[in-house]
Short mmCIF file of C-alpha atoms and ligand atoms in Angstrom, two decimals:
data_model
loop_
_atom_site.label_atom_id
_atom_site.label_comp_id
_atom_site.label_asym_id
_atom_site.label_seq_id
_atom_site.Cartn_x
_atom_site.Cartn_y
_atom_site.Cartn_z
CA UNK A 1 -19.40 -53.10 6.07
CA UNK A 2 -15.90 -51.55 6.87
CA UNK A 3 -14.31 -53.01 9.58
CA UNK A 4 -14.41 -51.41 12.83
CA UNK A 5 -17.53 -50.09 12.05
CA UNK A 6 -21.42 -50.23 12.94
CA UNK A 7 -23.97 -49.47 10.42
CA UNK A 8 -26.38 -49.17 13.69
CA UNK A 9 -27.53 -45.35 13.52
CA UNK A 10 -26.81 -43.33 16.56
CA UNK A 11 -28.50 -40.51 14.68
CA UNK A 12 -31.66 -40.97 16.66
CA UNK A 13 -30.41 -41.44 20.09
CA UNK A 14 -33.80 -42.71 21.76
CA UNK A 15 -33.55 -44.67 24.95
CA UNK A 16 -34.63 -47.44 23.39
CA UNK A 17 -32.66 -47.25 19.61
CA UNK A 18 -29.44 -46.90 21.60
CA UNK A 19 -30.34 -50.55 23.85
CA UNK A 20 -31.05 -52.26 20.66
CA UNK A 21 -27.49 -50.43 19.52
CA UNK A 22 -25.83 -51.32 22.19
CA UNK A 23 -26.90 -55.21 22.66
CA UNK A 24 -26.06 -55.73 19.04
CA UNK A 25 -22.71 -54.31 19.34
CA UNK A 26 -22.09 -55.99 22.42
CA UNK A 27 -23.07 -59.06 20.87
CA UNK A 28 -20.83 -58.54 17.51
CA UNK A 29 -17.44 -57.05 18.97
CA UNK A 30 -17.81 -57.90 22.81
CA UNK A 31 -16.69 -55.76 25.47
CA UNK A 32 -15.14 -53.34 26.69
CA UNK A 33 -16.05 -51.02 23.56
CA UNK A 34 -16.10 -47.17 22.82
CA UNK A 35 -18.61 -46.68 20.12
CA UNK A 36 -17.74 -43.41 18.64
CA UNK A 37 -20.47 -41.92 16.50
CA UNK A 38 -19.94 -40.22 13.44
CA UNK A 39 -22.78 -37.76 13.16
CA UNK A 40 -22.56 -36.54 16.54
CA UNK A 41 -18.84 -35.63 15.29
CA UNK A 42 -20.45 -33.64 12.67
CA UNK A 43 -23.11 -32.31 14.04
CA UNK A 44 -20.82 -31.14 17.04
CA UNK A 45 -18.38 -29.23 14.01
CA UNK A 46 -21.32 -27.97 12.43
CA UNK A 47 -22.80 -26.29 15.42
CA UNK A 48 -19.52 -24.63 16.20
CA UNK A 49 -18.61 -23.54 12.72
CA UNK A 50 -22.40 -22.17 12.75
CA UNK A 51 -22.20 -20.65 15.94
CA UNK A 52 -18.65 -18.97 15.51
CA UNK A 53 -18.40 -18.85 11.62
CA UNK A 54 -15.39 -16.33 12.29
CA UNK A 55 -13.49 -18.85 14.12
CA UNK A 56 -11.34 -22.03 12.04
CA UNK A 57 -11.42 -24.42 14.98
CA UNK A 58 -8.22 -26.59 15.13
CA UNK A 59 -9.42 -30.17 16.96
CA UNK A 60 -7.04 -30.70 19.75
CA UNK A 61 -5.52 -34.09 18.74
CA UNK A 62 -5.30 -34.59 22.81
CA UNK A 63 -9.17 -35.40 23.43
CA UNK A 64 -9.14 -38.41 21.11
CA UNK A 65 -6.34 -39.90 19.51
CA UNK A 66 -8.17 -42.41 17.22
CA UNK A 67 -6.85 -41.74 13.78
CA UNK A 68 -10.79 -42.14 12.36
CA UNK A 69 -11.49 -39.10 14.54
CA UNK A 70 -9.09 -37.18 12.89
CA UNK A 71 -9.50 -38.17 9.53
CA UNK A 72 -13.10 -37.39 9.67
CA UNK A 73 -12.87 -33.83 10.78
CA UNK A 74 -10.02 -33.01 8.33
CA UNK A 75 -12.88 -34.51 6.12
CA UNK A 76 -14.85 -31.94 7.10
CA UNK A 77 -12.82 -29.17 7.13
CA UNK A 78 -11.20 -29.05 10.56
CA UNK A 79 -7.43 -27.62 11.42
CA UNK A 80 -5.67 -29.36 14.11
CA UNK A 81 -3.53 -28.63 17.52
CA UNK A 82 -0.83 -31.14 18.69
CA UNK A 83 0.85 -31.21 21.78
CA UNK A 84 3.89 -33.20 20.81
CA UNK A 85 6.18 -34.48 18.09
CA UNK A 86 4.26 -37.76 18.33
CA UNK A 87 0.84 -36.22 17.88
CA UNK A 88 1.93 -34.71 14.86
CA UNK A 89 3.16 -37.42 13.22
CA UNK A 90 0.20 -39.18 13.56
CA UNK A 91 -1.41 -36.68 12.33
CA UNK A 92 0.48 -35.73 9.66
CA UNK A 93 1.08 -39.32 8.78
CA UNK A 94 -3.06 -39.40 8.40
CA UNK A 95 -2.40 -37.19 4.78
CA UNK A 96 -3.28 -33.55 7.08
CA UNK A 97 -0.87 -31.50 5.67
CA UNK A 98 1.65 -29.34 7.84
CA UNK A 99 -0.06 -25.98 7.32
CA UNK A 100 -3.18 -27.26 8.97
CA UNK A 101 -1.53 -27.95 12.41
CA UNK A 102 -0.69 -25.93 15.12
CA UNK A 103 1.82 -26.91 17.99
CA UNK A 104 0.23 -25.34 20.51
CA UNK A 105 2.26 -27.09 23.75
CA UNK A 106 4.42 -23.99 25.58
CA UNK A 107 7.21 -26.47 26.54
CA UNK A 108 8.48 -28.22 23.85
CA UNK A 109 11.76 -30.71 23.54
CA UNK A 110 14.11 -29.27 21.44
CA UNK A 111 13.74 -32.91 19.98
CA UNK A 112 10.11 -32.38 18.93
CA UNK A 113 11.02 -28.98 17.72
CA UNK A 114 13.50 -30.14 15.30
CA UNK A 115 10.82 -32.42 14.05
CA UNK A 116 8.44 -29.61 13.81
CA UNK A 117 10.70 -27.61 12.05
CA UNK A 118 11.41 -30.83 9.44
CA UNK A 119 7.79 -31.43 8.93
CA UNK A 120 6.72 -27.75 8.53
CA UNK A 121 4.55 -27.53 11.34
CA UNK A 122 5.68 -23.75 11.84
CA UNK A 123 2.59 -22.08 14.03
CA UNK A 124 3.06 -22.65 17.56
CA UNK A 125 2.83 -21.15 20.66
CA UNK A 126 5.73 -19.90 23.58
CA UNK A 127 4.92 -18.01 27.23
CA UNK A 128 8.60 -17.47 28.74
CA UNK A 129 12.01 -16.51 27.67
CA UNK A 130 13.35 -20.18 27.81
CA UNK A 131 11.34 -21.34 24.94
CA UNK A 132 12.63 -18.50 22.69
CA UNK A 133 16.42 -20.12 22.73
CA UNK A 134 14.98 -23.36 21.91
CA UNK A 135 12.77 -21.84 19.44
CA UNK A 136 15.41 -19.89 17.64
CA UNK A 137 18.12 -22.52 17.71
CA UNK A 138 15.82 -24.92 16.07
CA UNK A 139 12.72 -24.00 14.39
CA UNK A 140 13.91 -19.71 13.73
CA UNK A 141 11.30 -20.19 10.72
CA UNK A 142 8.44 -20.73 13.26
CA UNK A 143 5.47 -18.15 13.55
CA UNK A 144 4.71 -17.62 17.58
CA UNK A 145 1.83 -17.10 19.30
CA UNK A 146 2.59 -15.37 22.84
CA UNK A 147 0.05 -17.36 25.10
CA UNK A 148 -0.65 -15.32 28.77
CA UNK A 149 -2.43 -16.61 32.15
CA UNK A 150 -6.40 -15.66 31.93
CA UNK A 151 -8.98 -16.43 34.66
CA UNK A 152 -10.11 -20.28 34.38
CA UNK A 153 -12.76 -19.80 37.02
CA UNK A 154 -15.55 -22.28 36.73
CA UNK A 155 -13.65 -24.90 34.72
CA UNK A 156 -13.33 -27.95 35.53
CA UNK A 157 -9.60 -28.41 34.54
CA UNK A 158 -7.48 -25.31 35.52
CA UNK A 159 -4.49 -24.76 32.98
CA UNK A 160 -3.27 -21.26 34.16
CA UNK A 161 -1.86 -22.96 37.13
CA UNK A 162 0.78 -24.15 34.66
CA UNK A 163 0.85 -22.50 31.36
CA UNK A 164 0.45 -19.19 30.13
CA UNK A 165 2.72 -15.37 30.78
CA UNK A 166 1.39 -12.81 33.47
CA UNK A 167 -0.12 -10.31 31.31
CA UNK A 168 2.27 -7.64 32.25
CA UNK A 169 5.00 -9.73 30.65
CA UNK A 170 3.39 -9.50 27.57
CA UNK A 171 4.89 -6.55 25.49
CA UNK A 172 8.22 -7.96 27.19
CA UNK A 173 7.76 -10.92 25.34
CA UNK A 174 6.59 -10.50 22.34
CA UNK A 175 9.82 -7.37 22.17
CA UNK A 176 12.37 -10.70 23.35
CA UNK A 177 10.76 -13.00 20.40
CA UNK A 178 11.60 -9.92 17.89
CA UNK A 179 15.11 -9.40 19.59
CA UNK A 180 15.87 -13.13 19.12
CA UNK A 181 14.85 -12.54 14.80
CA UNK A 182 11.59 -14.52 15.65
CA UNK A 183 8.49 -13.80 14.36
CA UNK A 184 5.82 -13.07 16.95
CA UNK A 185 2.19 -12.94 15.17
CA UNK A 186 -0.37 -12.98 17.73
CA UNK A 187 -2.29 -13.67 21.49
CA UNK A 188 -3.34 -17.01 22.57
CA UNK A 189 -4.89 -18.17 25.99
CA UNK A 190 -7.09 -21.57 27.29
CA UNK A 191 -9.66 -20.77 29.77
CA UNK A 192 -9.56 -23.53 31.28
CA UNK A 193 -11.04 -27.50 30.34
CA UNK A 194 -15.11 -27.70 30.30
CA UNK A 195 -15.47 -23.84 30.80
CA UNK A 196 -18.76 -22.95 31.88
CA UNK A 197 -18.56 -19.31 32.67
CA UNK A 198 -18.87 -16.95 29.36
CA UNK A 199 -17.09 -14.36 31.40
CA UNK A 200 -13.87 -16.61 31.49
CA UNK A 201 -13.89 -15.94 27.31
CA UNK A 202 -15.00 -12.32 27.19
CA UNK A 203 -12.19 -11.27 30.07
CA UNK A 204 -9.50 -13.16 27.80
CA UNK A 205 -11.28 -11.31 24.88
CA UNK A 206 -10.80 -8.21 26.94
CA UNK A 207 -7.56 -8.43 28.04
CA UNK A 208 -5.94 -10.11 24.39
CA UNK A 209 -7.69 -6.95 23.36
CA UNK A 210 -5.51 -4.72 24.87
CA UNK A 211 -2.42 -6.80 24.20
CA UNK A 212 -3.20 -6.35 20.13
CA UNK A 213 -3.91 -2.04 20.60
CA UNK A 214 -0.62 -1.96 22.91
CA UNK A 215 1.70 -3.80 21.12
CA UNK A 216 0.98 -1.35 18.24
CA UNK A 217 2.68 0.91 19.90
CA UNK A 218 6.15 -1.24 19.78
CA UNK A 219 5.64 -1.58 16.48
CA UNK A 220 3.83 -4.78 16.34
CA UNK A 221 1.00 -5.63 13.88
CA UNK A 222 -0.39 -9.05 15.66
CA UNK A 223 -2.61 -10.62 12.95
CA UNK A 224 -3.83 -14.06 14.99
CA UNK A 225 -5.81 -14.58 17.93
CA UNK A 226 -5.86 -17.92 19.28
CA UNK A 227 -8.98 -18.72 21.95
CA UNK A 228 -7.53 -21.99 23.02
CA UNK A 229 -9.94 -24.44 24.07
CA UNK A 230 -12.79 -25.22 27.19
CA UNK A 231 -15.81 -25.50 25.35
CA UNK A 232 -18.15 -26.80 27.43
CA UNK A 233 -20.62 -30.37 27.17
CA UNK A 234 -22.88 -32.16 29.49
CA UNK A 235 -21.58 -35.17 30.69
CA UNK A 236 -24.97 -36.16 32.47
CA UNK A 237 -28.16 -35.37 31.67
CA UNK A 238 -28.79 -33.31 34.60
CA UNK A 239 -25.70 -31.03 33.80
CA UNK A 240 -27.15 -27.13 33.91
CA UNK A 241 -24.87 -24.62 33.04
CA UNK A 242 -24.70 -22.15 29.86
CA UNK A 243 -25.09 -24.33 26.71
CA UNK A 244 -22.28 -23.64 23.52
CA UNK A 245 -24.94 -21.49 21.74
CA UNK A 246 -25.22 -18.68 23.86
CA UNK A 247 -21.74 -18.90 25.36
CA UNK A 248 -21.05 -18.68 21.41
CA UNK A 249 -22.90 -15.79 20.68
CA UNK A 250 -21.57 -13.40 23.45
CA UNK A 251 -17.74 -14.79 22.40
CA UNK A 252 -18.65 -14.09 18.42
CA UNK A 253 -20.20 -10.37 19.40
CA UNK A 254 -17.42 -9.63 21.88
CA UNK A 255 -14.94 -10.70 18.95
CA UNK A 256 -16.46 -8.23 16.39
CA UNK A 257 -16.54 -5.36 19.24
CA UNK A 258 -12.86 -5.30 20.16
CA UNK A 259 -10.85 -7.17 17.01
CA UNK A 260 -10.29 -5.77 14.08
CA UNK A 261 -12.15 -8.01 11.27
CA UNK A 262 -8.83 -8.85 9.70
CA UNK A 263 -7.93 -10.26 12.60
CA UNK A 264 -7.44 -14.47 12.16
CA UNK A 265 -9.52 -16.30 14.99
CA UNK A 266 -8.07 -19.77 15.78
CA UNK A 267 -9.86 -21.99 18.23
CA UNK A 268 -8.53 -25.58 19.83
CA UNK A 269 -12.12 -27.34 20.41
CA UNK A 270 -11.04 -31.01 21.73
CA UNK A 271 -13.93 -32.17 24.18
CA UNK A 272 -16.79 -30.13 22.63
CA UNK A 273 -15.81 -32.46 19.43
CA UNK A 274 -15.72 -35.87 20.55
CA UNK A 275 -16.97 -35.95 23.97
CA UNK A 276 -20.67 -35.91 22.90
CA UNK A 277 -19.69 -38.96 20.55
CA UNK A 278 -18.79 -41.62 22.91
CA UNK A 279 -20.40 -44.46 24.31
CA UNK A 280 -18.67 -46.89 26.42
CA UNK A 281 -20.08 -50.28 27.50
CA UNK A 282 -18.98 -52.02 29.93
CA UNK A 283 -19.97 -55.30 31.86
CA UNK A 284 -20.01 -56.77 35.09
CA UNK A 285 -17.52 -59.61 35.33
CA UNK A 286 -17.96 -59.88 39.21
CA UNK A 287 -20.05 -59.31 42.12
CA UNK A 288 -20.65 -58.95 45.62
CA UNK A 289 -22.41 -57.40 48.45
CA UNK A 290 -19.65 -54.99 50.72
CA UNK A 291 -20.37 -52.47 53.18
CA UNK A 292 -24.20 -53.01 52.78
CA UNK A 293 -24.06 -51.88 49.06
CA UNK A 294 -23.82 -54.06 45.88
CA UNK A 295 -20.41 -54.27 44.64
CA UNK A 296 -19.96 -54.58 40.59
CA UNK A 297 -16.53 -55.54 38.93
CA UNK A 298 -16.91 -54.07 35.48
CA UNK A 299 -14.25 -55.23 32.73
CA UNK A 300 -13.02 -51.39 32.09
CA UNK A 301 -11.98 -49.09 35.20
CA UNK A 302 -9.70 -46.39 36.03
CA UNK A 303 -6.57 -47.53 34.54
CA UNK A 304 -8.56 -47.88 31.28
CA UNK A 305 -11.80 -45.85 29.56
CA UNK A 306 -12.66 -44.44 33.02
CA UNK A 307 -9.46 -42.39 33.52
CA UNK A 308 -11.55 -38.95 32.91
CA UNK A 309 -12.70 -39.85 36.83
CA UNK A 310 -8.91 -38.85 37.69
CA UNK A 311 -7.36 -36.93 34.97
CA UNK A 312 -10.04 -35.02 33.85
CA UNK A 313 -11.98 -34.17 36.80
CA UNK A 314 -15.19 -35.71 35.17
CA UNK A 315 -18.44 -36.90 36.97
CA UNK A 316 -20.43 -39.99 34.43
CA UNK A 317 -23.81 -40.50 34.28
CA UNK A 318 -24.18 -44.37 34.49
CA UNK A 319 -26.33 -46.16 32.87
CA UNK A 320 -27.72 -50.17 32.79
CA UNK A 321 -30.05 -51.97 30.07
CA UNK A 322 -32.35 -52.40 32.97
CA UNK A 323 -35.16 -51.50 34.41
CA UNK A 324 -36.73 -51.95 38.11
CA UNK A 325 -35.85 -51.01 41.98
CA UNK A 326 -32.59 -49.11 42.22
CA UNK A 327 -30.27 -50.38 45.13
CA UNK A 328 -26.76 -48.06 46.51
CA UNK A 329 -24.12 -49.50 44.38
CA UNK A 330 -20.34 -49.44 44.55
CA UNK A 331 -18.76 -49.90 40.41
CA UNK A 332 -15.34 -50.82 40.79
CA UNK A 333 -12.59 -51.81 37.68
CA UNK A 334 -11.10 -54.82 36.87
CA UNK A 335 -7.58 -54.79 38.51
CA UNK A 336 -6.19 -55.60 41.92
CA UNK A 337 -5.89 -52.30 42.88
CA UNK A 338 -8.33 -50.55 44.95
CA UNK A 339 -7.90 -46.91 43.94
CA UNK A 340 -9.29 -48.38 40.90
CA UNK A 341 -12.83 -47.86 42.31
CA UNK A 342 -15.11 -46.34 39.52
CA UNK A 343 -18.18 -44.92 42.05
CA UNK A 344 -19.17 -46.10 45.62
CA UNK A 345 -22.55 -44.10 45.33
CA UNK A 346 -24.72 -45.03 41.95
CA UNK A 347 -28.82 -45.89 42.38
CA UNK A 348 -28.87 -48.63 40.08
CA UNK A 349 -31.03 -51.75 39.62
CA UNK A 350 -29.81 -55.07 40.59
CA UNK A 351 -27.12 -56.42 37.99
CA UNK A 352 -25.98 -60.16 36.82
CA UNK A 353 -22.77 -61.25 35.62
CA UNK A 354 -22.44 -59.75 31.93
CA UNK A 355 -25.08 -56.95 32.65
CA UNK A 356 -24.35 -53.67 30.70
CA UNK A 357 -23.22 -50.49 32.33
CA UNK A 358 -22.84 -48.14 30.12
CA UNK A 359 -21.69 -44.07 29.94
CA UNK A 360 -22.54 -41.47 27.19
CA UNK A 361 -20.47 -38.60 26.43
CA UNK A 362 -17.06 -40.15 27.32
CA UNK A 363 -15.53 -39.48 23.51
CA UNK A 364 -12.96 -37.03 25.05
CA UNK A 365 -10.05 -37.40 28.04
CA UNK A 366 -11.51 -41.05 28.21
CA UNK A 367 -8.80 -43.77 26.11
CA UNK A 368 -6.81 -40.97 25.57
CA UNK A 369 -5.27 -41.26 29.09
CA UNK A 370 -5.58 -44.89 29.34
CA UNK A 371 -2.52 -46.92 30.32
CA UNK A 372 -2.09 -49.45 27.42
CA UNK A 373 -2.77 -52.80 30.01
CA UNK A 374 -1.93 -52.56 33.40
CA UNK A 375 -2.73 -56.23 35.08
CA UNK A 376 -3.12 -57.20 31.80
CA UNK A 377 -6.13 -55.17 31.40
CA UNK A 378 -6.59 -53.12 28.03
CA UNK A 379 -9.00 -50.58 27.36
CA UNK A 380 -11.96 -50.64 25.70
CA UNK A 381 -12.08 -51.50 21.60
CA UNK A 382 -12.77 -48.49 19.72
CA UNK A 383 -16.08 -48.85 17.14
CA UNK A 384 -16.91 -45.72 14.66
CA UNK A 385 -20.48 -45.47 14.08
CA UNK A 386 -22.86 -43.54 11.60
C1 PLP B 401 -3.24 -26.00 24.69
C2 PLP B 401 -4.54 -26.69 24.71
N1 PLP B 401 -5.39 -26.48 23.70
C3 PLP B 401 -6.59 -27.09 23.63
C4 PLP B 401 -6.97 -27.98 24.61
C5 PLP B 401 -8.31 -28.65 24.49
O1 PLP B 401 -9.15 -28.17 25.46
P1 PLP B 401 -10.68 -28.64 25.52
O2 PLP B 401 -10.70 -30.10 25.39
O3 PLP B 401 -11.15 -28.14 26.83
O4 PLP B 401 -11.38 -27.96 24.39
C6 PLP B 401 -6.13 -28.22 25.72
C7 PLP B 401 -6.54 -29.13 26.79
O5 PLP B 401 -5.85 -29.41 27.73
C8 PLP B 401 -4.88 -27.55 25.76
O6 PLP B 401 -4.03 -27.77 26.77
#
């Protein structure tokens, strides 16, 4: 066996498969752990090249870090977004060559662009006039994508509140990159992280739409649309909102309706990849009974695995390896700071010292935005499994 992984199969994720799973890795690698499962990976890039065969997705390198992630899905095919001169060299330093990324951050350092510009990474994207000088002072070479402000109603992480041009400064834009001797090549927008409205994509569509037919007019011949991220996945099982399939299927029909079919559709999936593929496990390390509810310590918190709860907006399902009457329950983290309280309201069954609590569907936002150790805490080891 390869180290760092699990031959355990997560392929058949029955209640009771994924206790035996989770014991057994608990028992080999201890805890905290993020068990990051392969197939789900796949099948997760399957369903979206199925769904929107039109569309090369490019994983966002933010969701997940963990250079096995990335390796895999340039093993199976995927195209990648990085945010920063550091993400790309990981990347990049993984054997994914140059013309497979796209630095899709607005505001970049003129640092990072210099080392975009070195390593090739030429497709990126601007929204303001600033950007331009930086652009054409270090990278001129680079192919833009304008990116403007859509609607991110219904998701859970708004981005037009900080990126992305008013639409009417679009033409402007795109006419500045071309006065500058830059090379301007198409639309990009985000509608938003975990994007559960359809209508948020097919207004972008919409109004990208009219960007590409206008900017004919100036002479422009925009050859790339980019449709960002926001994907949506349930993080608990009770999650009801429109599922990837037929969000998919009224993005892919309102593509072919107002794009020309030599148009290039991008995408920058990063949750809908990994966030289905994570597992973290946790245990209690401490307990105690505080304003009338049980109080559990776990040895991963907010600082750590659990950041999502702050960062990302996100609402866990949590889970234990046992059965029997449920009691209110307070799960806090493991350092002396009380912000780093996990839930104060969870229905779960009375818990020892070392009892399991564990989360599915954490792949994404989760030890991406953990701190390294804060108290001396680290976050949780990272397992791939089949
Ligand atoms: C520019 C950009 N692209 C892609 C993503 C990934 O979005 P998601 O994880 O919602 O698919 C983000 C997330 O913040 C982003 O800022």
């Amino acid at each position: 066996m390869k180290k760092n992984s699990h031959n355990n199969n997560f392929k058949n994720g029955s209640r009771k498969n994924i206790k035996q799973i989770i014991r057994s890795a608990v028992k080999k690698h201890a805890s905290p752990l993020l068990l990051i499962s392969r197939c789900t990976i796949k099948k997760q890039y399957d369903t979206f090249r199925r769904y929107l065969p039109e569309v090369t997705p490019y994983y966002a390198v933010k969701a997940n870090t963990y250079p096995d992630i990335i390796k895999y899905l340039y093993k199976l095919g995927a195209f990648f977004d990085v945010a920063s001169a550091n993400e790309m060299a990981l990347t990049l330093s993984l054997g994914i060559p140059p013309k497979k990324l796209i630095f899709a951050h607005t505001i970049k350092s003129e640092k990072d662009l210099i080392q975009a510009s070195n390593s090739g990474v030429h497709l990126m994207t601007y929204d303001n006039e600033m950007e331009l000088y930086k652009i054409k002072k270090h990278c001129p070479e680079a192919r833009l994508l304008l990116r403007i402000r859509v609607s991110n109603l219904g998701s859970n992480i708004e981005l037009s509140l900080k990126f992305g041009a008013d639409v009417d400064q679009a033409i402007p834009l795109l006419q500045k990159a071309r006065h500058f001797g830059l090379n301007p090549v198409g639309i990009s927008f985000h509608v938003g992280s975990q994007c559960t409205h359809s209508d948020s994509y097919l207004q972008a569509l919409e109004i990208s739409s009219t960007i590409f037919q206008e900017s004919k007019n100036y002479g422009f011949d925009l050859k790339i649309l980019d449709l960002g991220g926001g994907f949506p996945i349930k993080h608990r099982d009770s999650d009801n909102f429109e599922d990837f399939k037929t969000m998919a299927r009224k993005i892919r029909l309102e593509i072919k309706n107002l794009f020309d079919k030599k148009t290039q559709v991008i995408a920058e999936p990063g949750r809908f990849m990994v966030g289905p593929a994570g597992t973290l496990i946790t245990q209690v390390v401490g307990r105690t009974y505080r304003n009338n509810k049980n109080y559990y310590y776990l040895n991963d918190g907010i600082y750590g695995d659990f950041s999502g709860i702050v960062f990302d907006n996100c609402k866990y399902e949590f889970k234990t390896l046992r059965n029997g009457r449920k009691h209110l329950s307070t799960l806090a983290g493991p350092t002396c700071d009380s912000f780093d309280t996990i839930s104060v309201s969870e229905d779960l069954p009375e818990l020892d010292l070392g009892s399991v609590v564990y989360v599915r569907n954490i792949g994404a936002y989760s030890c991406a935005s953990a701190v390294t150790s804060f108290n001396g805490f680290t976050p949780a080891k990272i397992i791939m499994v089949s």
